C-alpha atoms as a printed R data frame, in Angstrom:
    type eleno elety resid chain resno       x      y      z
1   ATOM     1    CA   UNK     A     1  -9.260 -4.707  6.912
2   ATOM     2    CA   UNK     A     2  -8.545 -3.796 10.151
3   ATOM     3    CA   UNK     A     3  -5.489 -1.640  9.191
4   ATOM     4    CA   UNK     A     4  -7.514  0.172  6.381
5   ATOM     5    CA   UNK     A     5 -10.255  0.982  8.996
6   ATOM     6    CA   UNK     A     6  -7.343  2.377 11.291
7   ATOM     7    CA   UNK     A     7  -5.905  4.231  8.828
8   ATOM     8    CA   UNK     A     8  -8.928  5.958  7.690
9   ATOM     9    CA   UNK     A     9  -9.838  6.653 11.473
10  ATOM    10    CA   UNK     A    10  -6.216  8.045 11.784
11  ATOM    11    CA   UNK     A    11  -6.417 10.186  8.817
12  ATOM    12    CA   UNK     A    12  -9.757 11.589  9.847
13  ATOM    13    CA   UNK     A    13  -8.680 12.556 13.271
14  ATOM    14    CA   UNK     A    14  -5.533 14.264 11.746
15  ATOM    15    CA   UNK     A    15  -7.772 16.291  9.352
16  ATOM    16    CA   UNK     A    16  -9.960 17.262 12.471
17  ATOM    17    CA   UNK     A    17  -7.046 18.282 14.604
18  ATOM    18    CA   UNK     A    18  -5.590 20.353 11.900
19  ATOM    19    CA   UNK     A    19  -8.998 21.940 11.209
20  ATOM    20    CA   UNK     A    20  -9.428 22.994 14.773
21  ATOM    21    CA   UNK     A    21  -6.124 24.874 14.526
22  ATOM    22    CA   UNK     A    22  -7.836 27.763 12.789
23  ATOM    23    CA   UNK     A    23 -11.151 29.038 12.567
24  ATOM    24    CA   UNK     A    24 -13.412 28.421  9.458
25  ATOM    25    CA   UNK     A    25 -12.854 30.508  6.186
26  ATOM    26    CA   UNK     A    26 -16.290 30.134  5.225
27  ATOM    27    CA   UNK     A    27 -16.925 33.627  6.004
28  ATOM    28    CA   UNK     A    28 -13.883 35.183  4.890
29  ATOM    29    CA   UNK     A    29 -15.416 36.815  1.634
30  ATOM    30    CA   UNK     A    30 -17.865 38.999  3.444
31  ATOM    31    CA   UNK     A    31 -17.195 42.601  2.347
32  ATOM    32    CA   UNK     A    32 -16.175 44.291  5.615
33  ATOM    33    CA   UNK     A    33 -16.206 47.998  3.977
34  ATOM    34    CA   UNK     A    34 -19.959 47.408  3.290
35  ATOM    35    CA   UNK     A    35 -20.799 46.463  6.760
36  ATOM    36    CA   UNK     A    36 -18.904 49.356  8.299
37  ATOM    37    CA   UNK     A    37 -20.224 51.867  5.783
38  ATOM    38    CA   UNK     A    38 -24.028 50.861  6.778
39  ATOM    39    CA   UNK     A    39 -25.002 51.608 10.149
40  ATOM    40    CA   UNK     A    40 -27.998 49.188  9.867
41  ATOM    41    CA   UNK     A    41 -25.885 46.129  9.188
42  ATOM    42    CA   UNK     A    42 -22.933 47.122 11.619
43  ATOM    43    CA   UNK     A    43 -25.697 47.517 14.408
44  ATOM    44    CA   UNK     A    44 -26.959 44.233 13.645
45  ATOM    45    CA   UNK     A    45 -23.692 42.628 14.365
46  ATOM    46    CA   UNK     A    46 -23.053 44.511 17.456
47  ATOM    47    CA   UNK     A    47 -26.527 43.691 18.780
48  ATOM    48    CA   UNK     A    48 -25.817 39.988 18.033
49  ATOM    49    CA   UNK     A    49 -22.499 39.810 19.852
50  ATOM    50    CA   UNK     A    50 -24.492 41.914 22.703
51  ATOM    51    CA   UNK     A    51 -27.167 39.257 22.708
52  ATOM    52    CA   UNK     A    52 -29.613 41.968 22.214
53  ATOM    53    CA   UNK     A    53 -30.962 40.793 18.718
54  ATOM    54    CA   UNK     A    54 -30.861 37.224 16.788
55  ATOM    55    CA   UNK     A    55 -27.482 36.594 14.808
56  ATOM    56    CA   UNK     A    56 -26.911 35.789 11.007
57  ATOM    57    CA   UNK     A    57 -25.059 32.648 10.295
58  ATOM    58    CA   UNK     A    58 -21.897 34.370 10.243
59  ATOM    59    CA   UNK     A    59 -22.441 36.473 13.410
60  ATOM    60    CA   UNK     A    60 -23.065 33.207 15.247
61  ATOM    61    CA   UNK     A    61 -19.678 31.985 14.221
62  ATOM    62    CA   UNK     A    62 -18.077 35.368 15.260
63  ATOM    63    CA   UNK     A    63 -20.048 35.110 18.547
64  ATOM    64    CA   UNK     A    64 -18.881 31.478 18.945
65  ATOM    65    CA   UNK     A    65 -15.057 32.080 18.300
66  ATOM    66    CA   UNK     A    66 -14.644 35.907 19.780
67  ATOM    67    CA   UNK     A    67 -13.820 35.152 23.239
68  ATOM    68    CA   UNK     A    68 -11.453 32.461 22.473
69  ATOM    69    CA   UNK     A    69  -9.661 34.832 19.541
70  ATOM    70    CA   UNK     A    70  -9.487 37.666 22.336
71  ATOM    71    CA   UNK     A    71  -7.906 35.429 24.927
72  ATOM    72    CA   UNK     A    72  -5.531 33.804 22.548
73  ATOM    73    CA   UNK     A    73  -4.578 36.839 20.706
74  ATOM    74    CA   UNK     A    74  -6.101 35.203 17.631
75  ATOM    75    CA   UNK     A    75  -3.632 32.662 17.123
76  ATOM    76    CA   UNK     A    76  -5.973 30.513 15.375
77  ATOM    77    CA   UNK     A    77  -6.904 33.370 13.093
78  ATOM    78    CA   UNK     A    78  -5.853 33.538  9.142
79  ATOM    79    CA   UNK     A    79  -3.987 36.558  8.241
80  ATOM    80    CA   UNK     A    80  -6.943 37.717  6.443
81  ATOM    81    CA   UNK     A    81  -9.288 37.202  9.584
82  ATOM    82    CA   UNK     A    82  -6.349 39.255 11.516
83  ATOM    83    CA   UNK     A    83  -6.425 42.040  9.423
84  ATOM    84    CA   UNK     A    84 -10.419 42.170  9.346
85  ATOM    85    CA   UNK     A    85 -10.693 41.948 13.083
86  ATOM    86    CA   UNK     A    86  -8.415 44.645 13.450
87  ATOM    87    CA   UNK     A    87  -9.940 46.829 10.728
88  ATOM    88    CA   UNK     A    88 -13.625 46.303 12.734
89  ATOM    89    CA   UNK     A    89 -12.335 47.064 16.041
90  ATOM    90    CA   UNK     A    90 -10.366 49.888 14.824
91  ATOM    91    CA   UNK     A    91 -13.806 51.589 13.256
92  ATOM    92    CA   UNK     A    92 -15.670 50.624 16.053
93  ATOM    93    CA   UNK     A    93 -13.230 52.273 18.570
94  ATOM    94    CA   UNK     A    94 -12.710 55.328 16.324
95  ATOM    95    CA   UNK     A    95 -16.286 55.887 15.428
96  ATOM    96    CA   UNK     A    96 -18.708 54.216 17.760
97  ATOM    97    CA   UNK     A    97 -17.215 54.529 21.161
98  ATOM    98    CA   UNK     A    98 -20.627 53.490 22.945
99  ATOM    99    CA   UNK     A    99 -20.710 50.314 21.008
100 ATOM   100    CA   UNK     A   100 -17.052 49.394 22.019
101 ATOM   101    CA   UNK     A   101 -17.407 50.302 25.949
102 ATOM   102    CA   UNK     A   102 -20.321 47.507 25.442
103 ATOM   103    CA   UNK     A   103 -18.629 45.150 23.511
104 ATOM   104    CA   UNK     A   104 -15.260 45.532 25.923
105 ATOM   105    CA   UNK     A   105 -17.052 45.117 28.661
106 ATOM   106    CA   UNK     A   106 -18.533 41.704 27.618
107 ATOM   107    CA   UNK     A   107 -15.532 40.245 25.814
108 ATOM   108    CA   UNK     A   108 -12.513 42.275 26.771
109 ATOM   109    CA   UNK     A   109 -12.940 43.626 30.195
110 ATOM   110    CA   UNK     A   110  -9.123 44.404 30.876
111 ATOM   111    CA   UNK     A   111  -9.414 46.717 28.140
112 ATOM   112    CA   UNK     A   112  -5.995 45.143 26.637
113 ATOM   113    CA   UNK     A   113  -6.889 45.268 22.832
114 ATOM   114    CA   UNK     A   114  -7.838 49.143 23.158
115 ATOM   115    CA   UNK     A   115  -4.745 49.847 24.906
116 ATOM   116    CA   UNK     A   116  -2.970 47.887 22.263
117 ATOM   117    CA   UNK     A   117  -5.060 49.588 19.537
118 ATOM   118    CA   UNK     A   118  -4.006 53.207 20.971
119 ATOM   119    CA   UNK     A   119  -0.363 52.384 21.755
120 ATOM   120    CA   UNK     A   120  -0.038 51.492 18.039
121 ATOM   121    CA   UNK     A   121  -1.808 54.640 16.997
122 ATOM   122    CA   UNK     A   122   0.730 56.777 19.236
123 ATOM   123    CA   UNK     A   123   3.633 54.914 17.400
124 ATOM   124    CA   UNK     A   124   2.376 55.735 14.148
125 ATOM   125    CA   UNK     A   125   1.755 59.424 14.938
126 ATOM   126    CA   UNK     A   126   5.283 59.668 16.309
127 ATOM   127    CA   UNK     A   127   6.910 57.883 13.026
128 ATOM   128    CA   UNK     A   128   4.513 60.442 10.944
129 ATOM   129    CA   UNK     A   129   5.972 63.167 12.823
130 ATOM   130    CA   UNK     A   130   9.697 62.282 12.255
131 ATOM   131    CA   UNK     A   131   8.861 61.771  8.361
132 ATOM   132    CA   UNK     A   132   7.364 65.255  8.469
133 ATOM   133    CA   UNK     A   133  10.538 66.949 10.060
134 ATOM   134    CA   UNK     A   134  12.375 69.119  7.770
135 ATOM   135    CA   UNK     A   135  15.718 67.930  6.202
136 ATOM   136    CA   UNK     A   136  18.938 69.281  7.665
137 ATOM   137    CA   UNK     A   137  19.364 71.615  4.688
138 ATOM   138    CA   UNK     A   138  15.788 73.425  5.345
139 ATOM   139    CA   UNK     A   139  14.780 75.651  8.434
140 ATOM   140    CA   UNK     A   140  11.877 75.267 10.186
141 ATOM   141    CA   UNK     A   141   9.693 77.422  7.788
142 ATOM   142    CA   UNK     A   142  10.952 75.006  5.018
143 ATOM   143    CA   UNK     A   143  13.114 77.534  3.240
144 ATOM   144    CA   UNK     A   144  16.430 76.357  2.067
145 ATOM   145    CA   UNK     A   145  19.821 77.384  4.068
146 ATOM   146    CA   UNK     A   146  22.743 78.496  2.389
147 ATOM   147    CA   UNK     A   147  25.394 75.638  2.426
148 ATOM   148    CA   UNK     A   148  29.244 76.506  2.744
149 ATOM   149    CA   UNK     A   149  29.935 76.766 -1.024
150 ATOM   150    CA   UNK     A   150  26.757 79.227 -1.746
151 ATOM   151    CA   UNK     A   151  28.276 81.483  0.923
152 ATOM   152    CA   UNK     A   152  31.973 81.064 -0.559
153 ATOM   153    CA   UNK     A   153  30.293 81.824 -3.936
154 ATOM   154    CA   UNK     A   154  29.095 85.424 -2.634
């Protein structure tokens, strides 16, 4: 009987330690596009994070985990949570810079996330520019130059 109790206790400890390795997925089904499209909804979440208004249950969970997620580069986040976090933060940086400044001051005062984001944007723009360069057989105006064979035919 003691072995059974010990085994059950051990299983519970293992399950609990595994559960602590990731944040809850309970709110992963939330439609982020709907929140980002609604100024009212997004403002509610921002105000929750800034302690200006009460939080919804998912807002409380976000607020609780945000400092840890930022300081540990979202290591406990699922892939979906990482993508969602990036999507929301990129949106706020690009479209609501005043809100981003307040959130950054509270949660990421060294500005490292925004720098990382801006660096990734520059990298994307550089890659896009390279992809848009004309091929070797085109001039800068986009017209085809004559090949050696074409010149010989004339």
